[in-house]
PDB file of C-alpha atoms in Angstrom:
ATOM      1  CA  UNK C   1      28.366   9.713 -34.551  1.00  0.00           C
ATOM      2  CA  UNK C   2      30.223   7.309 -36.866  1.00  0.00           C
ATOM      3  CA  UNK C   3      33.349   7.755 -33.665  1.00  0.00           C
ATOM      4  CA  UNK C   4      31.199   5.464 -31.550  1.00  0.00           C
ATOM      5  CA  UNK C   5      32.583   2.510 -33.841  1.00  0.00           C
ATOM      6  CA  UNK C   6      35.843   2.058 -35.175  1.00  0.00           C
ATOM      7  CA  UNK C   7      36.529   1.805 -39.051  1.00  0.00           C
ATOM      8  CA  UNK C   8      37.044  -2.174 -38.274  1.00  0.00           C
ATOM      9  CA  UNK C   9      33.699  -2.530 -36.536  1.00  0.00           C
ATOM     10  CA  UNK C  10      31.797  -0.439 -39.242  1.00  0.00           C
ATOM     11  CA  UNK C  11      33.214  -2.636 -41.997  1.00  0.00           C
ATOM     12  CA  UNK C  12      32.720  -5.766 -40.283  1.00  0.00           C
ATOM     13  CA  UNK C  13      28.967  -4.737 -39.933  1.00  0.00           C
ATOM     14  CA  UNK C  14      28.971  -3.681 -43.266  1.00  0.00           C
ATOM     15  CA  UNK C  15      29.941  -6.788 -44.597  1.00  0.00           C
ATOM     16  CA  UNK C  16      27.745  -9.069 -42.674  1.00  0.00           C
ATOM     17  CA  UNK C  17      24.673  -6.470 -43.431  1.00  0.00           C
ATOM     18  CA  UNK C  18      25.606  -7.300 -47.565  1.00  0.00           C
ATOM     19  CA  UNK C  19      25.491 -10.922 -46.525  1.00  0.00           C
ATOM     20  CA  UNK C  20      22.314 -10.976 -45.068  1.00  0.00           C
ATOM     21  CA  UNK C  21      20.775  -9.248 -47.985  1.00  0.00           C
ATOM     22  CA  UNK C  22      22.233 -11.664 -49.937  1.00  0.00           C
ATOM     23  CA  UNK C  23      20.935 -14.878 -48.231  1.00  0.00           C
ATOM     24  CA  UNK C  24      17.683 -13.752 -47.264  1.00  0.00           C
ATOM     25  CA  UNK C  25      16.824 -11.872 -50.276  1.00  0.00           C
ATOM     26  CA  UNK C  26      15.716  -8.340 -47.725  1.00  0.00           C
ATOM     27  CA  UNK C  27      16.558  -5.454 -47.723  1.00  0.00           C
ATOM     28  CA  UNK C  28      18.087  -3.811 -44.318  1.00  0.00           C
ATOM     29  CA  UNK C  29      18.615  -0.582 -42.881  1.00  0.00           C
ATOM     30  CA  UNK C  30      20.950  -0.447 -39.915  1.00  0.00           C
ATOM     31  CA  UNK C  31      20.983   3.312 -38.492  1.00  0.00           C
ATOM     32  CA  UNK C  32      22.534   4.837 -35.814  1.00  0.00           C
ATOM     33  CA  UNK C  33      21.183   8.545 -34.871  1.00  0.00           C
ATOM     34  CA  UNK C  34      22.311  10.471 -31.887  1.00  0.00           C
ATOM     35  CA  UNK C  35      18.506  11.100 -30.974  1.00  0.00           C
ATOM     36  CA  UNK C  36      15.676  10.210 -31.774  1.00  0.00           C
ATOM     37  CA  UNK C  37      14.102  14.261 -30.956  1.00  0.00           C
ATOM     38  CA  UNK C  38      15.922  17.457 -29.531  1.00  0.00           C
ATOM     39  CA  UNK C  39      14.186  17.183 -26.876  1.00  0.00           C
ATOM     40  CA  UNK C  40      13.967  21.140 -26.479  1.00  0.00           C
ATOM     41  CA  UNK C  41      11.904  21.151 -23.114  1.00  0.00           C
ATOM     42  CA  UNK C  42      13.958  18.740 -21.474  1.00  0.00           C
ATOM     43  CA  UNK C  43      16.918  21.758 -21.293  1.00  0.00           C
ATOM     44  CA  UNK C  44      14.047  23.529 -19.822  1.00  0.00           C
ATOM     45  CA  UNK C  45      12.956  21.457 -17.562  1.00  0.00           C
ATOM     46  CA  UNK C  46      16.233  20.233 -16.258  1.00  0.00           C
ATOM     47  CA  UNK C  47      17.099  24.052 -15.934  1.00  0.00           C
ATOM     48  CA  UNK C  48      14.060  25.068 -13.869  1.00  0.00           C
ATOM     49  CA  UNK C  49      14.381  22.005 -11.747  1.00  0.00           C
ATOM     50  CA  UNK C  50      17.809  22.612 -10.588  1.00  0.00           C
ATOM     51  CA  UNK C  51      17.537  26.103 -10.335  1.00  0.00           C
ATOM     52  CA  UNK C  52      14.758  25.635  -7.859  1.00  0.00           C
ATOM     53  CA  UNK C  53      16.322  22.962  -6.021  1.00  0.00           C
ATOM     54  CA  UNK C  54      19.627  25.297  -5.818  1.00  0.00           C
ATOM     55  CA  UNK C  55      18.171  28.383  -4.853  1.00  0.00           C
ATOM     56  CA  UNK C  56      16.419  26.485  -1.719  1.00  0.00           C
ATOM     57  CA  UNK C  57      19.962  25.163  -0.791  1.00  0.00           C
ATOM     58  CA  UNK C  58      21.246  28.919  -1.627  1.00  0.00           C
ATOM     59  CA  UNK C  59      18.591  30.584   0.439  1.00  0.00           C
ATOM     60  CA  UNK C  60      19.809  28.569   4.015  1.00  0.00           C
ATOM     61  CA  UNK C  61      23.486  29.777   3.604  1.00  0.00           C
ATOM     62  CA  UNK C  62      22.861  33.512   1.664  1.00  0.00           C
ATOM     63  CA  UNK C  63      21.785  36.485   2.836  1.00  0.00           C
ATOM     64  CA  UNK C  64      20.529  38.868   0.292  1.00  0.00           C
ATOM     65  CA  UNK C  65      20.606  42.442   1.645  1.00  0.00           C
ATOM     66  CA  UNK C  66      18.392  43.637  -1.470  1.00  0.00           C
ATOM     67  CA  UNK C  67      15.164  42.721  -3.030  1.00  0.00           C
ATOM     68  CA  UNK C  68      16.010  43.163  -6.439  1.00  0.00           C
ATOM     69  CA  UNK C  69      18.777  40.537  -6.233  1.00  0.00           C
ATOM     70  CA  UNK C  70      17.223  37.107  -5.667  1.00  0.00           C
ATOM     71  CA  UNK C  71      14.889  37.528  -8.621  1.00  0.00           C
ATOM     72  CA  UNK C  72      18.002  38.518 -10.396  1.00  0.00           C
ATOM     73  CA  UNK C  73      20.123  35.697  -8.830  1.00  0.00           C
ATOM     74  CA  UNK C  74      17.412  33.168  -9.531  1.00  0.00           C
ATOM     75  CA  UNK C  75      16.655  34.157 -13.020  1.00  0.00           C
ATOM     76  CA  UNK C  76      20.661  34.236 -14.163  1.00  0.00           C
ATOM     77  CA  UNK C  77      20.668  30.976 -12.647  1.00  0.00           C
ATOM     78  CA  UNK C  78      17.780  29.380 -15.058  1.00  0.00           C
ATOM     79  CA  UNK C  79      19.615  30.286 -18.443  1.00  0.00           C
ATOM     80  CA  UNK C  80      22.640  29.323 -16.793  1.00  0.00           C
ATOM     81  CA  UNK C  81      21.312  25.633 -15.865  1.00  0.00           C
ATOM     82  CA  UNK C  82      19.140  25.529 -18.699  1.00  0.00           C
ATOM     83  CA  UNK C  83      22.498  26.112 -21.272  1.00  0.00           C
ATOM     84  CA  UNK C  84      23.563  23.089 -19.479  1.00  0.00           C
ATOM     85  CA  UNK C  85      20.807  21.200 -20.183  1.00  0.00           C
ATOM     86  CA  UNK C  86      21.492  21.022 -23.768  1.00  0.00           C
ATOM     87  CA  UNK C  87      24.303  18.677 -22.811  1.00  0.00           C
ATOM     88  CA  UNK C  88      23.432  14.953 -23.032  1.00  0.00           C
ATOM     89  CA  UNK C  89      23.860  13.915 -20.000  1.00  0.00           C
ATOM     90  CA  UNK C  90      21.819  16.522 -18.649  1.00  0.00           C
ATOM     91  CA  UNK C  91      18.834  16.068 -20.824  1.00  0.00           C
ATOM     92  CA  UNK C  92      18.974  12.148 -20.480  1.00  0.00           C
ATOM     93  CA  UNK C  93      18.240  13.301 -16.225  1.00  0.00           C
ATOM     94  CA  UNK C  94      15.353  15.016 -17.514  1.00  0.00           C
ATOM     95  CA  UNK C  95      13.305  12.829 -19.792  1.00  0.00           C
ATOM     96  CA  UNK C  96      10.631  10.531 -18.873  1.00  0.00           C
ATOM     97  CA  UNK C  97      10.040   7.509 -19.682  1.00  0.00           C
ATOM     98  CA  UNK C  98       6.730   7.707 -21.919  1.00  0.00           C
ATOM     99  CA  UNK C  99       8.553  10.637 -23.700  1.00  0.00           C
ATOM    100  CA  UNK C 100      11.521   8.347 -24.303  1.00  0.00           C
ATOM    101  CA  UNK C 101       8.978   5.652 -25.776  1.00  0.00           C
ATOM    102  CA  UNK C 102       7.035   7.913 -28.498  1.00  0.00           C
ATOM    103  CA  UNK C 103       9.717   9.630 -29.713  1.00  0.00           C
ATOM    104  CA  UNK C 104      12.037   6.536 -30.576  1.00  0.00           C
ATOM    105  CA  UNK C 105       8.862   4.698 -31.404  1.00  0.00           C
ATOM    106  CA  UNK C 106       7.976   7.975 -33.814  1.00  0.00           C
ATOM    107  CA  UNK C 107      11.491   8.171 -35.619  1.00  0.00           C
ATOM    108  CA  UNK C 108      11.993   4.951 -36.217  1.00  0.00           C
ATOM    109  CA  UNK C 109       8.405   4.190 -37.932  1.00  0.00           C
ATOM    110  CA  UNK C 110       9.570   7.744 -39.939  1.00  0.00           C
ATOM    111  CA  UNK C 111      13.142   6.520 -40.797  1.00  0.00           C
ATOM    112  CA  UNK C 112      12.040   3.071 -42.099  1.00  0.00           C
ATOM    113  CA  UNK C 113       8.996   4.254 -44.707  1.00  0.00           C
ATOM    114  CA  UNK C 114      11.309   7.533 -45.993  1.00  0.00           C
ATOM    115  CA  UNK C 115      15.033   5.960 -45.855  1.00  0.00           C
ATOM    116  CA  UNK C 116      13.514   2.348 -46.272  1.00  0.00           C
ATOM    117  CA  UNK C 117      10.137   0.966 -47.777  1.00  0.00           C
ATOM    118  CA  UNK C 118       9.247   3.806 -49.701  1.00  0.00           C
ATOM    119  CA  UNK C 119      12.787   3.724 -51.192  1.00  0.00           C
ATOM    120  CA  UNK C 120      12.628  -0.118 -52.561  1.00  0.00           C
ATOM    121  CA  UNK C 121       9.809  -2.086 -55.509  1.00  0.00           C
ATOM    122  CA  UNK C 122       9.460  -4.934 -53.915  1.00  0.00           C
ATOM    123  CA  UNK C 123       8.985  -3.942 -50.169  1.00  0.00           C
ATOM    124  CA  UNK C 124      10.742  -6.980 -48.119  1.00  0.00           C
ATOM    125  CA  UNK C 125      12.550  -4.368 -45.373  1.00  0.00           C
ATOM    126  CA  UNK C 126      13.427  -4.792 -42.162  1.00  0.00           C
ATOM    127  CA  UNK C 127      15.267  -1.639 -39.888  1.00  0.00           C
ATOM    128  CA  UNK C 128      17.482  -1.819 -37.006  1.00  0.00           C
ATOM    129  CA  UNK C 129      17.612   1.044 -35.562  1.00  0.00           C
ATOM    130  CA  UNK C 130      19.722   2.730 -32.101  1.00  0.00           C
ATOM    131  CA  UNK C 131      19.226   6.047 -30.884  1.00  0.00           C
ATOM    132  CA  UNK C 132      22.021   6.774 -28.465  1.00  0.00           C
ATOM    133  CA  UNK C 133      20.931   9.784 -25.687  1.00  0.00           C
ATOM    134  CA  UNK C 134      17.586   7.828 -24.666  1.00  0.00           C
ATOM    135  CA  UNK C 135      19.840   4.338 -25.155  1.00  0.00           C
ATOM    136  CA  UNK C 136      17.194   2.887 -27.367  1.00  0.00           C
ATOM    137  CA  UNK C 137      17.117   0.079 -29.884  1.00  0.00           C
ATOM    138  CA  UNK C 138      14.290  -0.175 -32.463  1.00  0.00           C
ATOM    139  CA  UNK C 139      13.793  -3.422 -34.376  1.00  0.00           C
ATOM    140  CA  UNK C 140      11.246  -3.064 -37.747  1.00  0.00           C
ATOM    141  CA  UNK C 141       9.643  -5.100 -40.508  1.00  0.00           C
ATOM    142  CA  UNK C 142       7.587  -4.952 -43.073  1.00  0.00           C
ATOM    143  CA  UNK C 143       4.546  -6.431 -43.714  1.00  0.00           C
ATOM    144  CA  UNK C 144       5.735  -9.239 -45.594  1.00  0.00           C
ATOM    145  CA  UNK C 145       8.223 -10.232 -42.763  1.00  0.00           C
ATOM    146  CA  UNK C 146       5.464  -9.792 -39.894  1.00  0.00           C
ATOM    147  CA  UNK C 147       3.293 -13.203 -41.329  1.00  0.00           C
ATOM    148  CA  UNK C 148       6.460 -15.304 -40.066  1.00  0.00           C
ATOM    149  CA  UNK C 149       8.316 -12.688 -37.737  1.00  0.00           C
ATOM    150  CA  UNK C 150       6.680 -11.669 -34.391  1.00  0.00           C
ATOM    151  CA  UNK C 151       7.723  -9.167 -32.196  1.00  0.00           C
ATOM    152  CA  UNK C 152       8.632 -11.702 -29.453  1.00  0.00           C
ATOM    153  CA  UNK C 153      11.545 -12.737 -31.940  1.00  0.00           C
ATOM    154  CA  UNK C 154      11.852  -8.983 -32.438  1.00  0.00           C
ATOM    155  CA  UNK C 155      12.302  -8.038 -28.779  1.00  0.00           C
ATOM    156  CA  UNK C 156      14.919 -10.893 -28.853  1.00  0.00           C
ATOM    157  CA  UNK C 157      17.062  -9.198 -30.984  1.00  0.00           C
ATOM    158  CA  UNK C 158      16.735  -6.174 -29.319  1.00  0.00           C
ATOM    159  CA  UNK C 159      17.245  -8.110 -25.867  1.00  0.00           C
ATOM    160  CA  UNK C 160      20.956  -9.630 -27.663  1.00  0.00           C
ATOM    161  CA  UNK C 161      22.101  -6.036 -28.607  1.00  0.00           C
ATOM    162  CA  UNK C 162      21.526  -4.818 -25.133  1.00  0.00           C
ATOM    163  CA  UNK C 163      23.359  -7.262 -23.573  1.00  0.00           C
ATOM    164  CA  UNK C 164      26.694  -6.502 -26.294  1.00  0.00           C
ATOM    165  CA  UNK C 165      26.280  -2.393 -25.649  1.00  0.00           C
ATOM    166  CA  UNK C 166      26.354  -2.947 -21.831  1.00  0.00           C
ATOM    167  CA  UNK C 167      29.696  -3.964 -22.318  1.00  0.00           C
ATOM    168  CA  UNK C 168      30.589  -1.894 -24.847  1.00  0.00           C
ATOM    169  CA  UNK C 169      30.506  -3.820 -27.700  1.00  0.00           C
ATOM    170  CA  UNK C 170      28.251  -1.858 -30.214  1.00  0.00           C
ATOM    171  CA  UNK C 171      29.538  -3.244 -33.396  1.00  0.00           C
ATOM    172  CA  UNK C 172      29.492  -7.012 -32.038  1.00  0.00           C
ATOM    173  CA  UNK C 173      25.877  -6.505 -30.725  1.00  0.00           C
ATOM    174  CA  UNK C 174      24.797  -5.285 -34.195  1.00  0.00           C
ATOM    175  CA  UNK C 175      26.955  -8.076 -36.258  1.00  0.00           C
ATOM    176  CA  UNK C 176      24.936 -10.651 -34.076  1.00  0.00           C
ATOM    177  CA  UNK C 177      21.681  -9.785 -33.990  1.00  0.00           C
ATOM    178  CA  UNK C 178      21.734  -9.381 -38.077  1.00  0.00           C
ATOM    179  CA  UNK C 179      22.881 -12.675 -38.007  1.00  0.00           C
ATOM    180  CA  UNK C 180      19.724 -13.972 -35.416  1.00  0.00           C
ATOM    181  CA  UNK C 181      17.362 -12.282 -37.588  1.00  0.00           C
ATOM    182  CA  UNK C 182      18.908 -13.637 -41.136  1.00  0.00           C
ATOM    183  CA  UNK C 183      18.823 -17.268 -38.949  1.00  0.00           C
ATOM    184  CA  UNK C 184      15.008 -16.414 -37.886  1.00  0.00           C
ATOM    185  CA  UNK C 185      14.118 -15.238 -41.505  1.00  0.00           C
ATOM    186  CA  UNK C 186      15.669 -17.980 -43.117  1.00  0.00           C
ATOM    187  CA  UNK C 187      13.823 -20.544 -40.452  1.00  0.00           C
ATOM    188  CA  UNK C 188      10.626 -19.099 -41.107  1.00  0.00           C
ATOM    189  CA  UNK C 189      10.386 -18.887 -44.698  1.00  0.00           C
ATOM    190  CA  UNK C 190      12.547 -21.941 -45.429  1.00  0.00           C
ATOM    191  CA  UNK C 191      15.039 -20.350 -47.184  1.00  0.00           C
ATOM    192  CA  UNK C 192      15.231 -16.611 -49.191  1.00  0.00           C
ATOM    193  CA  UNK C 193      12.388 -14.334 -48.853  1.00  0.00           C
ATOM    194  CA  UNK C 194      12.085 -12.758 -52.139  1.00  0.00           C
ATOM    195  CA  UNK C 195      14.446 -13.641 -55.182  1.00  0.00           C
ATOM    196  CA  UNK C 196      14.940 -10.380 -56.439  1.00  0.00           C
ATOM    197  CA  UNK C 197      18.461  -8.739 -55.625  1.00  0.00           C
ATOM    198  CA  UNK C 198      18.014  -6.673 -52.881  1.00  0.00           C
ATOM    199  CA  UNK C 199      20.568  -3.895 -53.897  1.00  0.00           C
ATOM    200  CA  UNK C 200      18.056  -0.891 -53.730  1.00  0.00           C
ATOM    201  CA  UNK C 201      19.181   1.082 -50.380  1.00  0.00           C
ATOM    202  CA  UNK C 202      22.803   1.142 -49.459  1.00  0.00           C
ATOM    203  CA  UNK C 203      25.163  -1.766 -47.925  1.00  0.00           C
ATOM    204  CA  UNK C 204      26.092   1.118 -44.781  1.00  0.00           C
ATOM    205  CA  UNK C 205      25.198   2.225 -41.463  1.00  0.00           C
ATOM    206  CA  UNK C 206      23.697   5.406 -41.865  1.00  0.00           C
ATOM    207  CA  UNK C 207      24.892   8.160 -38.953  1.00  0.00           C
ATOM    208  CA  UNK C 208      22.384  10.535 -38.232  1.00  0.00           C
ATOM    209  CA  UNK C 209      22.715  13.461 -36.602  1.00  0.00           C
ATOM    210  CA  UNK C 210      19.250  15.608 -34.883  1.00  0.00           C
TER     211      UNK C 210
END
């Protein structure tokens, strides 16, 4: 996971995450996972799919001369495209939308309360979150944050790291939109949050791996 920025990106995101604590007085969690699920009938589905669609392709140029061997044919070919399924690229063809939705939506509500809020005392945390095989981007605060932050400023920060990871630009995107929501914070509450040091969770991008 951590290859999909290099070192110079990480620490420059590093850095500017320290500085937002730091002027805003929040905690924030910035983490990158490679999934936000398994996804374990979406191998399934994209091998059934295929197989199906193959084996009616198959069956216009193939003759089988005995019974046994379509059943057989059609069977090896399931496990074979379902093994393939378990590749990325493959399992991003068969998810659906609504599926892509709950489980992002699911992880990241689970990664901010057990790697954020229930980790700090004084509960000023917001979560920025990217989940890479459904290309996802979750933006989180607490309840603190919510009185002055809506989700309209939140889907704006999302919006901003989209447009940086279209062209490639992962660390930029995330360096930026810290800085937009530090700007928005700062805006809203005229100045720091909370004046305790907000040292509780780590200054890194946490790389997770499902």
């Amino acid at each position: 996971m951590r290859e999909m920025l290099i070192q110079d990106d990480v620490k420059l995101v590093e850095s500017k995450l320290k500085s937002f604590e730091t002027n805003t007085g929040c905690e924030l969690l910035v983490v990158v996972a490679n999934a936000s699920d398994p996804y374990p009938g979406a191998s399934w589905r994209f091998g059934v799919a295929t197989s199906f669609f193959l084996s009616f392709l198959f069956s216009h140029y193939l003759d089988f001369h005995h019974s046994y061997l379509w059943p057989l044919s059609f069977f090896t070919l399931i496990l074979f495209m379902t093994w393939l399924g378990h590749f990325s690229w493959a399992k991003r063809m068969a998810l659906s939308k609504w599926e892509i939705e709950r489980e992002c939506a699911e992880k990241a509500v689970e990664y901010f309360h057990t790697l954020g809020t229930s980790q700090v005392s004084h509960k000023v945390t917001a979560m920025i979150m990217v989940s890479t095989l459904e290309k996802r981007i979750q933006v989180l605060v607490d309840d603190e944050l919510k009185e002055k932050i809506s989700q309209t400023d939140l889907n704006e920060l999302v919006d901003l790291m989209k447009g940086h990871f279209k062209k490639g630009n992962m660390g930029l995107g995330l360096v930026h939109s810290i800085q937009s929501l530090e700007d928005k914070i700062l805006k809203s509450f005229n100045g720091k949050v909370s004046d305790v040091p907000p040292s509780e969770l780590k200054d890194s991008i946490q790389f997770i791996t499902i």
